[in-house]
Amino acid sequence: MEKAWDIKIRLLHWAIALTATFQQLSSLYMSDPGTQYLFPYHRILGAVAALVLLFFWLYSYAIYDLKVLFPWGGDGRRAVVREGLGLLRGRLPASGRGIGLSGFVHGLGLLALSGCAITGMIMFSMIPPGHVGPPADGIAFTRYTLQHKFFGQMLWLYWCGHVAFALVHQIAGDRVFGAIFGFARRRE
Ligand code: HEM
Ligand code: HEM
């Protein structure tokens, strides 16, 4: 069985996967006339997602190796290129925590999510409590919605690739779902 991830990463991943995926799905319907009630939920859960993401970054920085997410050293770059070329020949990149292509793509996904969180929190602060309708500075608000949309599209791209690769690994016999979503005690 695939070695389980550190329990704090597993819990943070549960929180990120649930809140970020809710944000993406709610965004599909919250502008439609019948389902506009979703927007306040998008706003509140967006703030929760941003907070969870902040914890994820702090934990990655403090305890976890940021080089896994951003393999900027020579060895890291070579590992990413080697696994990228391997992928072109049909070889799956290694799963689990380690320096390589998967870790780097996770880093890019976290950047897309951070873009959504930052622009989202700016918009959050532009809407006064209890306010309905567009905020006073409509032009600035629209500019942030456009930036938010850009990061949102990057996040969808990441999400589709991330889930697809997880499924391919799982089908190939590499139990990645149990390793990140399971609650079994970690074996060293
Ligand atoms: C937008 C939402 C998501 C984000 C931002 C995200 C981000 C991440 C990150 C950063 C890691 C690596 C953890 C680390 O290096 O510290 C990871 C691993 C993983 N995630 Fe997600 N995730 C999301 C949603 C999902 C969903 C919906 C699924 C499954 C349906 C999933 C399945 C997995 C699996 C299986 C791994 C382990 C991969 C491996 O062993 O290499 N994730 N995710
Ligand atoms: C990490 C948290 C968040 C994520 C992952 C997220 C994700 C998304 C996504 C994927 C879209 C759809 C973009 C598109 O149309 O292509 C969207 C739209 C939107 N989000 Fe968020 N969001 C977050 C937080 C927030 C917050 C806190 C607000 C506060 C007001 C907000 C306000 C909006 C608005 C107004 C739109 C509609 C933009 C438009 O269609 O013009 N979001 N969000």
PDB file of C-alpha atoms and ligand atoms in Angstrom:
ATOM      1  CA  MET A   1       0.000   0.000   0.000  1.00  0.00           C
ATOM      2  CA  GLU A   2       1.071   3.547  -0.755  1.00  0.00           C
ATOM      3  CA  LYS A   3       2.646   5.254   2.283  1.00  0.00           C
ATOM      4  CA  ALA A   4       0.138   7.665   3.868  1.00  0.00           C
ATOM      5  CA  TRP A   5       0.840  11.396   3.862  1.00  0.00           C
ATOM      6  CA  ASP A   6       1.594  13.297   7.061  1.00  0.00           C
ATOM      7  CA  ILE A   7      -1.730  13.538   8.995  1.00  0.00           C
ATOM      8  CA  LYS A   8      -1.722  17.369   9.026  1.00  0.00           C
ATOM      9  CA  ILE A   9      -1.325  17.421   5.231  1.00  0.00           C
ATOM     10  CA  ARG A  10      -4.150  14.862   4.950  1.00  0.00           C
ATOM     11  CA  LEU A  11      -6.472  17.048   7.062  1.00  0.00           C
ATOM     12  CA  LEU A  12      -5.475  20.241   5.241  1.00  0.00           C
ATOM     13  CA  HIS A  13      -5.970  18.486   1.896  1.00  0.00           C
ATOM     14  CA  TRP A  14      -9.480  17.350   2.928  1.00  0.00           C
ATOM     15  CA  ALA A  15     -10.319  20.969   3.844  1.00  0.00           C
ATOM     16  CA  ILE A  16      -8.824  22.411   0.639  1.00  0.00           C
ATOM     17  CA  ALA A  17     -10.356  19.784  -1.662  1.00  0.00           C
ATOM     18  CA  LEU A  18     -13.842  20.300  -0.162  1.00  0.00           C
ATOM     19  CA  THR A  19     -13.846  24.112   0.017  1.00  0.00           C
ATOM     20  CA  ALA A  20     -12.067  24.753  -3.310  1.00  0.00           C
ATOM     21  CA  THR A  21     -14.251  22.246  -5.166  1.00  0.00           C
ATOM     22  CA  PHE A  22     -17.381  23.806  -3.607  1.00  0.00           C
ATOM     23  CA  GLN A  23     -16.168  27.228  -4.811  1.00  0.00           C
ATOM     24  CA  GLN A  24     -15.677  25.935  -8.339  1.00  0.00           C
ATOM     25  CA  LEU A  25     -19.060  24.176  -8.510  1.00  0.00           C
ATOM     26  CA  SER A  26     -21.008  27.075  -6.901  1.00  0.00           C
ATOM     27  CA  SER A  27     -19.415  29.529  -9.363  1.00  0.00           C
ATOM     28  CA  LEU A  28     -21.060  27.629 -12.240  1.00  0.00           C
ATOM     29  CA  TYR A  29     -24.589  28.429 -10.984  1.00  0.00           C
ATOM     30  CA  MET A  30     -24.414  31.531  -8.782  1.00  0.00           C
ATOM     31  CA  SER A  31     -25.038  34.012 -11.655  1.00  0.00           C
ATOM     32  CA  ASP A  32     -28.205  32.248 -12.878  1.00  0.00           C
ATOM     33  CA  PRO A  33     -31.535  33.848 -11.856  1.00  0.00           C
ATOM     34  CA  GLY A  34     -32.869  30.801  -9.946  1.00  0.00           C
ATOM     35  CA  THR A  35     -29.642  29.989  -8.085  1.00  0.00           C
ATOM     36  CA  GLN A  36     -28.225  33.395  -7.157  1.00  0.00           C
ATOM     37  CA  TYR A  37     -28.703  32.469  -3.482  1.00  0.00           C
ATOM     38  CA  LEU A  38     -25.416  30.537  -3.929  1.00  0.00           C
ATOM     39  CA  PHE A  39     -23.354  33.736  -4.086  1.00  0.00           C
ATOM     40  CA  PRO A  40     -23.372  34.489  -0.300  1.00  0.00           C
ATOM     41  CA  TYR A  41     -22.194  30.890   0.284  1.00  0.00           C
ATOM     42  CA  HIS A  42     -19.446  31.380  -2.336  1.00  0.00           C
ATOM     43  CA  ARG A  43     -18.396  34.523  -0.505  1.00  0.00           C
ATOM     44  CA  ILE A  44     -18.304  32.968   2.991  1.00  0.00           C
ATOM     45  CA  LEU A  45     -16.814  29.602   2.019  1.00  0.00           C
ATOM     46  CA  GLY A  46     -14.309  31.508  -0.144  1.00  0.00           C
ATOM     47  CA  ALA A  47     -13.064  33.225   3.006  1.00  0.00           C
ATOM     48  CA  VAL A  48     -12.844  29.815   4.741  1.00  0.00           C
ATOM     49  CA  ALA A  49     -10.930  28.385   1.744  1.00  0.00           C
ATOM     50  CA  ALA A  50      -8.529  31.339   1.841  1.00  0.00           C
ATOM     51  CA  LEU A  51      -7.890  30.746   5.564  1.00  0.00           C
ATOM     52  CA  VAL A  52      -7.269  27.010   5.059  1.00  0.00           C
ATOM     53  CA  LEU A  53      -4.917  27.837   2.194  1.00  0.00           C
ATOM     54  CA  LEU A  54      -3.014  30.251   4.433  1.00  0.00           C
ATOM     55  CA  PHE A  55      -2.537  27.417   6.961  1.00  0.00           C
ATOM     56  CA  PHE A  56      -1.402  25.132   4.150  1.00  0.00           C
ATOM     57  CA  TRP A  57       1.265  27.631   3.053  1.00  0.00           C
ATOM     58  CA  LEU A  58       2.405  28.256   6.645  1.00  0.00           C
ATOM     59  CA  TYR A  59       2.653  24.520   7.316  1.00  0.00           C
ATOM     60  CA  SER A  60       4.488  23.882   4.041  1.00  0.00           C
ATOM     61  CA  TYR A  61       6.910  26.676   4.860  1.00  0.00           C
ATOM     62  CA  ALA A  62       7.453  25.789   8.508  1.00  0.00           C
ATOM     63  CA  ILE A  63       7.639  21.996   8.510  1.00  0.00           C
ATOM     64  CA  TYR A  64       7.229  20.639   5.077  1.00  0.00           C
ATOM     65  CA  ASP A  65       9.753  21.040   2.301  1.00  0.00           C
ATOM     66  CA  LEU A  66       8.743  23.842  -0.096  1.00  0.00           C
ATOM     67  CA  LYS A  67      11.178  22.325  -2.622  1.00  0.00           C
ATOM     68  CA  VAL A  68       8.614  19.548  -3.171  1.00  0.00           C
ATOM     69  CA  LEU A  69       6.138  22.156  -4.459  1.00  0.00           C
ATOM     70  CA  PHE A  70       8.751  24.329  -6.231  1.00  0.00           C
ATOM     71  CA  PRO A  71      11.752  22.219  -7.273  1.00  0.00           C
ATOM     72  CA  TRP A  72      13.970  25.180  -8.143  1.00  0.00           C
ATOM     73  CA  GLY A  73      17.361  23.484  -7.532  1.00  0.00           C
ATOM     74  CA  GLY A  74      19.300  21.756 -10.355  1.00  0.00           C
ATOM     75  CA  ASP A  75      18.358  18.259  -9.104  1.00  0.00           C
ATOM     76  CA  GLY A  76      14.712  19.261  -8.838  1.00  0.00           C
ATOM     77  CA  ARG A  77      14.622  20.724 -12.343  1.00  0.00           C
ATOM     78  CA  ARG A  78      16.255  17.584 -13.776  1.00  0.00           C
ATOM     79  CA  ALA A  79      13.730  15.351 -11.973  1.00  0.00           C
ATOM     80  CA  VAL A  80      10.819  17.378 -13.416  1.00  0.00           C
ATOM     81  CA  VAL A  81      12.248  17.223 -16.965  1.00  0.00           C
ATOM     82  CA  ARG A  82      13.031  13.477 -16.625  1.00  0.00           C
ATOM     83  CA  GLU A  83       9.508  12.680 -15.421  1.00  0.00           C
ATOM     84  CA  GLY A  84       7.983  15.008 -18.039  1.00  0.00           C
ATOM     85  CA  LEU A  85       9.843  13.191 -20.851  1.00  0.00           C
ATOM     86  CA  GLY A  86       8.904   9.833 -19.277  1.00  0.00           C
ATOM     87  CA  LEU A  87       5.246  10.893 -19.347  1.00  0.00           C
ATOM     88  CA  LEU A  88       5.496  11.521 -23.110  1.00  0.00           C
ATOM     89  CA  ARG A  89       6.593   7.865 -23.425  1.00  0.00           C
ATOM     90  CA  GLY A  90       3.634   6.732 -21.316  1.00  0.00           C
ATOM     91  CA  ARG A  91       5.465   6.372 -17.971  1.00  0.00           C
ATOM     92  CA  LEU A  92       3.510   7.785 -15.000  1.00  0.00           C
ATOM     93  CA  PRO A  93       5.418  10.237 -12.744  1.00  0.00           C
ATOM     94  CA  ALA A  94       6.020   9.008  -9.174  1.00  0.00           C
ATOM     95  CA  SER A  95       3.160   9.564  -6.725  1.00  0.00           C
ATOM     96  CA  GLY A  96       3.479  10.403  -3.029  1.00  0.00           C
ATOM     97  CA  ARG A  97       5.537  13.114  -1.402  1.00  0.00           C
ATOM     98  CA  GLY A  98       8.815  13.674  -3.218  1.00  0.00           C
ATOM     99  CA  ILE A  99      10.626  16.063  -5.561  1.00  0.00           C
ATOM    100  CA  GLY A 100       9.365  15.600  -9.116  1.00  0.00           C
ATOM    101  CA  LEU A 101       6.688  16.478 -11.653  1.00  0.00           C
ATOM    102  CA  SER A 102       3.660  15.688  -9.405  1.00  0.00           C
ATOM    103  CA  GLY A 103       4.907  17.910  -6.587  1.00  0.00           C
ATOM    104  CA  PHE A 104       5.617  20.760  -9.012  1.00  0.00           C
ATOM    105  CA  VAL A 105       2.118  20.554 -10.534  1.00  0.00           C
ATOM    106  CA  HIS A 106       0.671  20.609  -6.980  1.00  0.00           C
ATOM    107  CA  GLY A 107       2.677  23.818  -6.416  1.00  0.00           C
ATOM    108  CA  LEU A 108       1.198  25.379  -9.576  1.00  0.00           C
ATOM    109  CA  GLY A 109      -2.306  24.366  -8.447  1.00  0.00           C
ATOM    110  CA  LEU A 110      -1.735  26.042  -5.084  1.00  0.00           C
ATOM    111  CA  LEU A 111      -0.651  29.216  -6.938  1.00  0.00           C
ATOM    112  CA  ALA A 112      -3.880  29.216  -8.995  1.00  0.00           C
ATOM    113  CA  LEU A 113      -5.896  28.740  -5.794  1.00  0.00           C
ATOM    114  CA  SER A 114      -3.936  31.554  -4.118  1.00  0.00           C
ATOM    115  CA  GLY A 115      -4.788  33.873  -7.028  1.00  0.00           C
ATOM    116  CA  CYS A 116      -8.497  33.093  -6.481  1.00  0.00           C
ATOM    117  CA  ALA A 117      -8.153  33.561  -2.731  1.00  0.00           C
ATOM    118  CA  ILE A 118      -6.374  36.945  -2.917  1.00  0.00           C
ATOM    119  CA  THR A 119      -8.658  38.490  -5.550  1.00  0.00           C
ATOM    120  CA  GLY A 120     -11.681  36.893  -3.804  1.00  0.00           C
ATOM    121  CA  MET A 121     -10.757  38.412  -0.440  1.00  0.00           C
ATOM    122  CA  ILE A 122     -10.292  41.851  -2.044  1.00  0.00           C
ATOM    123  CA  MET A 123     -13.820  41.562  -3.476  1.00  0.00           C
ATOM    124  CA  PHE A 124     -15.060  40.271  -0.109  1.00  0.00           C
ATOM    125  CA  SER A 125     -13.768  43.435   1.576  1.00  0.00           C
ATOM    126  CA  MET A 126     -15.403  45.663  -1.083  1.00  0.00           C
ATOM    127  CA  ILE A 127     -18.922  44.448  -0.234  1.00  0.00           C
ATOM    128  CA  PRO A 128     -20.130  46.080   3.028  1.00  0.00           C
ATOM    129  CA  PRO A 129     -21.931  43.770   5.526  1.00  0.00           C
ATOM    130  CA  GLY A 130     -25.619  43.284   4.702  1.00  0.00           C
ATOM    131  CA  HIS A 131     -25.190  44.958   1.308  1.00  0.00           C
ATOM    132  CA  VAL A 132     -27.123  43.665  -1.681  1.00  0.00           C
ATOM    133  CA  GLY A 133     -26.206  44.565  -5.268  1.00  0.00           C
ATOM    134  CA  PRO A 134     -22.942  45.837  -6.765  1.00  0.00           C
ATOM    135  CA  PRO A 135     -20.495  47.724  -4.498  1.00  0.00           C
ATOM    136  CA  ALA A 136     -19.922  51.481  -4.824  1.00  0.00           C
ATOM    137  CA  ASP A 137     -16.738  51.197  -6.909  1.00  0.00           C
ATOM    138  CA  GLY A 138     -18.148  49.061  -9.722  1.00  0.00           C
ATOM    139  CA  ILE A 139     -15.176  49.544 -12.077  1.00  0.00           C
ATOM    140  CA  ALA A 140     -12.588  48.347  -9.553  1.00  0.00           C
ATOM    141  CA  PHE A 141     -14.856  45.459  -8.561  1.00  0.00           C
ATOM    142  CA  THR A 142     -15.190  44.382 -12.219  1.00  0.00           C
ATOM    143  CA  ARG A 143     -11.405  44.467 -12.626  1.00  0.00           C
ATOM    144  CA  TYR A 144     -11.012  42.081  -9.685  1.00  0.00           C
ATOM    145  CA  THR A 145     -13.734  39.777 -11.037  1.00  0.00           C
ATOM    146  CA  LEU A 146     -11.749  39.492 -14.300  1.00  0.00           C
ATOM    147  CA  GLN A 147      -8.531  38.607 -12.454  1.00  0.00           C
ATOM    148  CA  HIS A 148     -10.507  36.215 -10.236  1.00  0.00           C
ATOM    149  CA  LYS A 149     -11.940  34.554 -13.380  1.00  0.00           C
ATOM    150  CA  PHE A 150      -8.437  34.101 -14.855  1.00  0.00           C
ATOM    151  CA  PHE A 151      -7.200  32.271 -11.730  1.00  0.00           C
ATOM    152  CA  GLY A 152     -10.510  30.385 -11.563  1.00  0.00           C
ATOM    153  CA  GLN A 153      -9.903  29.019 -15.063  1.00  0.00           C
ATOM    154  CA  MET A 154      -6.326  28.014 -14.144  1.00  0.00           C
ATOM    155  CA  LEU A 155      -7.783  26.249 -11.090  1.00  0.00           C
ATOM    156  CA  TRP A 156     -10.255  24.295 -13.256  1.00  0.00           C
ATOM    157  CA  LEU A 157      -7.370  23.254 -15.533  1.00  0.00           C
ATOM    158  CA  TYR A 158      -5.407  22.058 -12.494  1.00  0.00           C
ATOM    159  CA  TRP A 159      -8.425  20.344 -10.935  1.00  0.00           C
ATOM    160  CA  CYS A 160      -9.209  18.314 -14.083  1.00  0.00           C
ATOM    161  CA  GLY A 161      -5.574  17.212 -14.537  1.00  0.00           C
ATOM    162  CA  HIS A 162      -5.116  16.521 -10.806  1.00  0.00           C
ATOM    163  CA  VAL A 163      -8.210  14.342 -10.491  1.00  0.00           C
ATOM    164  CA  ALA A 164      -7.540  12.589 -13.841  1.00  0.00           C
ATOM    165  CA  PHE A 165      -3.951  11.704 -12.865  1.00  0.00           C
ATOM    166  CA  ALA A 166      -5.101  10.538  -9.407  1.00  0.00           C
ATOM    167  CA  LEU A 167      -7.625   8.206 -11.094  1.00  0.00           C
ATOM    168  CA  VAL A 168      -5.023   6.871 -13.535  1.00  0.00           C
ATOM    169  CA  HIS A 169      -2.612   6.149 -10.643  1.00  0.00           C
ATOM    170  CA  GLN A 170      -5.364   4.440  -8.667  1.00  0.00           C
ATOM    171  CA  ILE A 171      -6.427   2.306 -11.656  1.00  0.00           C
ATOM    172  CA  ALA A 172      -2.772   1.383 -12.251  1.00  0.00           C
ATOM    173  CA  GLY A 173      -2.738  -0.125  -8.725  1.00  0.00           C
ATOM    174  CA  ASP A 174      -1.057   2.765  -6.884  1.00  0.00           C
ATOM    175  CA  ARG A 175      -3.476   3.499  -3.993  1.00  0.00           C
ATOM    176  CA  VAL A 176      -3.123   7.286  -3.948  1.00  0.00           C
ATOM    177  CA  PHE A 177      -6.674   7.934  -2.679  1.00  0.00           C
ATOM    178  CA  GLY A 178      -6.166   5.927   0.510  1.00  0.00           C
ATOM    179  CA  ALA A 179      -2.830   7.679   1.062  1.00  0.00           C
ATOM    180  CA  ILE A 180      -4.226  11.233   0.954  1.00  0.00           C
ATOM    181  CA  PHE A 181      -7.860  10.722   2.096  1.00  0.00           C
ATOM    182  CA  GLY A 182      -7.462   7.769   4.494  1.00  0.00           C
ATOM    183  CA  PHE A 183      -7.196   8.060   8.293  1.00  0.00           C
ATOM    184  CA  ALA A 184      -5.072   4.989   8.950  1.00  0.00           C
ATOM    185  CA  ARG A 185      -2.039   5.467  11.189  1.00  0.00           C
ATOM    186  CA  ARG A 186       1.012   6.407   9.145  1.00  0.00           C
ATOM    187  CA  ARG A 187       3.647   3.683   8.648  1.00  0.00           C
ATOM    188  CA  GLU A 188       7.229   5.012   8.492  1.00  0.00           C
TER     189      GLU A 188
HETATM  190  C1  HEM B   1      -8.758  22.427  -6.050  1.00  0.00           C
HETATM  191  C2  HEM B   1      -8.742  21.433  -5.187  1.00  0.00           C
HETATM  192  C3  HEM B   1      -7.483  20.690  -4.819  1.00  0.00           C
HETATM  193  C4  HEM B   1      -6.228  21.179  -4.550  1.00  0.00           C
HETATM  194  C5  HEM B   1      -5.751  22.639  -4.558  1.00  0.00           C
HETATM  195  C6  HEM B   1      -5.375  20.024  -4.269  1.00  0.00           C
HETATM  196  C7  HEM B   1      -4.026  20.110  -3.939  1.00  0.00           C
HETATM  197  C8  HEM B   1      -3.220  19.024  -3.639  1.00  0.00           C
HETATM  198  C9  HEM B   1      -1.859  19.124  -3.171  1.00  0.00           C
HETATM  199  C10 HEM B   1      -1.112  20.446  -2.917  1.00  0.00           C
HETATM  200  C11 HEM B   1      -1.397  17.861  -2.995  1.00  0.00           C
HETATM  201  C12 HEM B   1      -0.005  17.456  -2.488  1.00  0.00           C
HETATM  202  C13 HEM B   1       0.132  17.735  -1.020  1.00  0.00           C
HETATM  203  C14 HEM B   1       1.509  18.257  -0.670  1.00  0.00           C
HETATM  204  O1  HEM B   1       2.451  18.166  -1.458  1.00  0.00           O
HETATM  205  O2  HEM B   1       1.644  18.806   0.424  1.00  0.00           O
HETATM  206  C15 HEM B   1      -2.461  16.941  -3.383  1.00  0.00           C
HETATM  207  C16 HEM B   1      -2.379  15.575  -3.395  1.00  0.00           C
HETATM  208  C17 HEM B   1      -3.390  14.731  -3.816  1.00  0.00           C
HETATM  209  N1  HEM B   1      -4.689  15.103  -4.158  1.00  0.00           N
HETATM  210 FE1  HEM B   1      -5.402  16.968  -4.244  1.00  0.00          FE
HETATM  211  N2  HEM B   1      -6.115  18.884  -4.377  1.00  0.00           N
HETATM  212  C18 HEM B   1      -7.411  19.240  -4.708  1.00  0.00           C
HETATM  213  C19 HEM B   1      -8.487  18.400  -4.915  1.00  0.00           C
HETATM  214  C20 HEM B   1      -8.401  17.034  -5.002  1.00  0.00           C
HETATM  215  C21 HEM B   1      -9.493  16.155  -5.357  1.00  0.00           C
HETATM  216  C22 HEM B   1     -10.919  16.627  -5.670  1.00  0.00           C
HETATM  217  C23 HEM B   1      -8.978  14.886  -5.364  1.00  0.00           C
HETATM  218  C24 HEM B   1      -9.649  13.575  -5.676  1.00  0.00           C
HETATM  219  C25 HEM B   1     -10.841  13.398  -6.180  1.00  0.00           C
HETATM  220  C26 HEM B   1      -7.575  14.964  -5.000  1.00  0.00           C
HETATM  221  C27 HEM B   1      -6.712  13.897  -4.905  1.00  0.00           C
HETATM  222  C28 HEM B   1      -5.391  13.959  -4.521  1.00  0.00           C
HETATM  223  C29 HEM B   1      -4.513  12.798  -4.418  1.00  0.00           C
HETATM  224  C30 HEM B   1      -4.885  11.351  -4.752  1.00  0.00           C
HETATM  225  C31 HEM B   1      -3.257  13.284  -3.972  1.00  0.00           C
HETATM  226  C32 HEM B   1      -1.977  12.458  -3.727  1.00  0.00           C
HETATM  227  C33 HEM B   1      -1.157  12.531  -5.005  1.00  0.00           C
HETATM  228  C34 HEM B   1       0.145  11.754  -4.941  1.00  0.00           C
HETATM  229  O3  HEM B   1       0.251  10.789  -4.189  1.00  0.00           O
HETATM  230  O4  HEM B   1       1.070  12.143  -5.668  1.00  0.00           O
HETATM  231  N3  HEM B   1      -7.264  16.290  -4.786  1.00  0.00           N
HETATM  232  N4  HEM B   1      -3.566  17.694  -3.758  1.00  0.00           N
HETATM  233  C1  HEM B   2     -10.244  30.468  -2.565  1.00  0.00           C
HETATM  234  C2  HEM B   2     -11.460  30.954  -2.667  1.00  0.00           C
HETATM  235  C3  HEM B   2     -12.213  31.083  -3.967  1.00  0.00           C
HETATM  236  C4  HEM B   2     -12.203  30.273  -5.078  1.00  0.00           C
HETATM  237  C5  HEM B   2     -11.408  28.984  -5.299  1.00  0.00           C
HETATM  238  C6  HEM B   2     -13.108  30.867  -6.050  1.00  0.00           C
HETATM  239  C7  HEM B   2     -13.369  30.338  -7.312  1.00  0.00           C
HETATM  240  C8  HEM B   2     -14.151  30.938  -8.278  1.00  0.00           C
HETATM  241  C9  HEM B   2     -14.337  30.438  -9.619  1.00  0.00           C
HETATM  242  C10 HEM B   2     -13.706  29.157 -10.188  1.00  0.00           C
HETATM  243  C11 HEM B   2     -15.145  31.317 -10.270  1.00  0.00           C
HETATM  244  C12 HEM B   2     -15.642  31.208 -11.732  1.00  0.00           C
HETATM  245  C13 HEM B   2     -14.738  31.997 -12.647  1.00  0.00           C
HETATM  246  C14 HEM B   2     -15.240  31.947 -14.077  1.00  0.00           C
HETATM  247  O1  HEM B   2     -16.330  32.481 -14.344  1.00  0.00           O
HETATM  248  O2  HEM B   2     -14.548  31.382 -14.914  1.00  0.00           O
HETATM  249  C15 HEM B   2     -15.501  32.371  -9.333  1.00  0.00           C
HETATM  250  C16 HEM B   2     -16.314  33.448  -9.622  1.00  0.00           C
HETATM  251  C17 HEM B   2     -16.589  34.484  -8.746  1.00  0.00           C
HETATM  252  N1  HEM B   2     -16.168  34.588  -7.432  1.00  0.00           N
HETATM  253 FE1  HEM B   2     -14.954  33.291  -6.462  1.00  0.00          FE
HETATM  254  N2  HEM B   2     -13.665  32.007  -5.514  1.00  0.00           N
HETATM  255  C18 HEM B   2     -13.145  32.174  -4.250  1.00  0.00           C
HETATM  256  C19 HEM B   2     -13.451  33.185  -3.351  1.00  0.00           C
HETATM  257  C20 HEM B   2     -14.311  34.245  -3.604  1.00  0.00           C
HETATM  258  C21 HEM B   2     -14.645  35.280  -2.652  1.00  0.00           C
HETATM  259  C22 HEM B   2     -14.140  35.373  -1.198  1.00  0.00           C
HETATM  260  C23 HEM B   2     -15.469  36.154  -3.290  1.00  0.00           C
HETATM  261  C24 HEM B   2     -16.021  37.407  -2.615  1.00  0.00           C
HETATM  262  C25 HEM B   2     -16.915  38.176  -3.034  1.00  0.00           C
HETATM  263  C26 HEM B   2     -15.669  35.668  -4.659  1.00  0.00           C
HETATM  264  C27 HEM B   2     -16.436  36.272  -5.647  1.00  0.00           C
HETATM  265  C28 HEM B   2     -16.643  35.792  -6.917  1.00  0.00           C
HETATM  266  C29 HEM B   2     -17.419  36.491  -7.946  1.00  0.00           C
HETATM  267  C30 HEM B   2     -18.110  37.872  -7.789  1.00  0.00           C
HETATM  268  C31 HEM B   2     -17.377  35.666  -9.075  1.00  0.00           C
HETATM  269  C32 HEM B   2     -18.074  35.917 -10.425  1.00  0.00           C
HETATM  270  C33 HEM B   2     -17.114  36.561 -11.367  1.00  0.00           C
HETATM  271  C34 HEM B   2     -17.801  36.868 -12.670  1.00  0.00           C
HETATM  272  O3  HEM B   2     -18.389  35.938 -13.254  1.00  0.00           O
HETATM  273  O4  HEM B   2     -17.751  38.012 -13.100  1.00  0.00           O
HETATM  274  N3  HEM B   2     -14.956  34.483  -4.808  1.00  0.00           N
HETATM  275  N4  HEM B   2     -14.871  32.118  -8.121  1.00  0.00           N
END
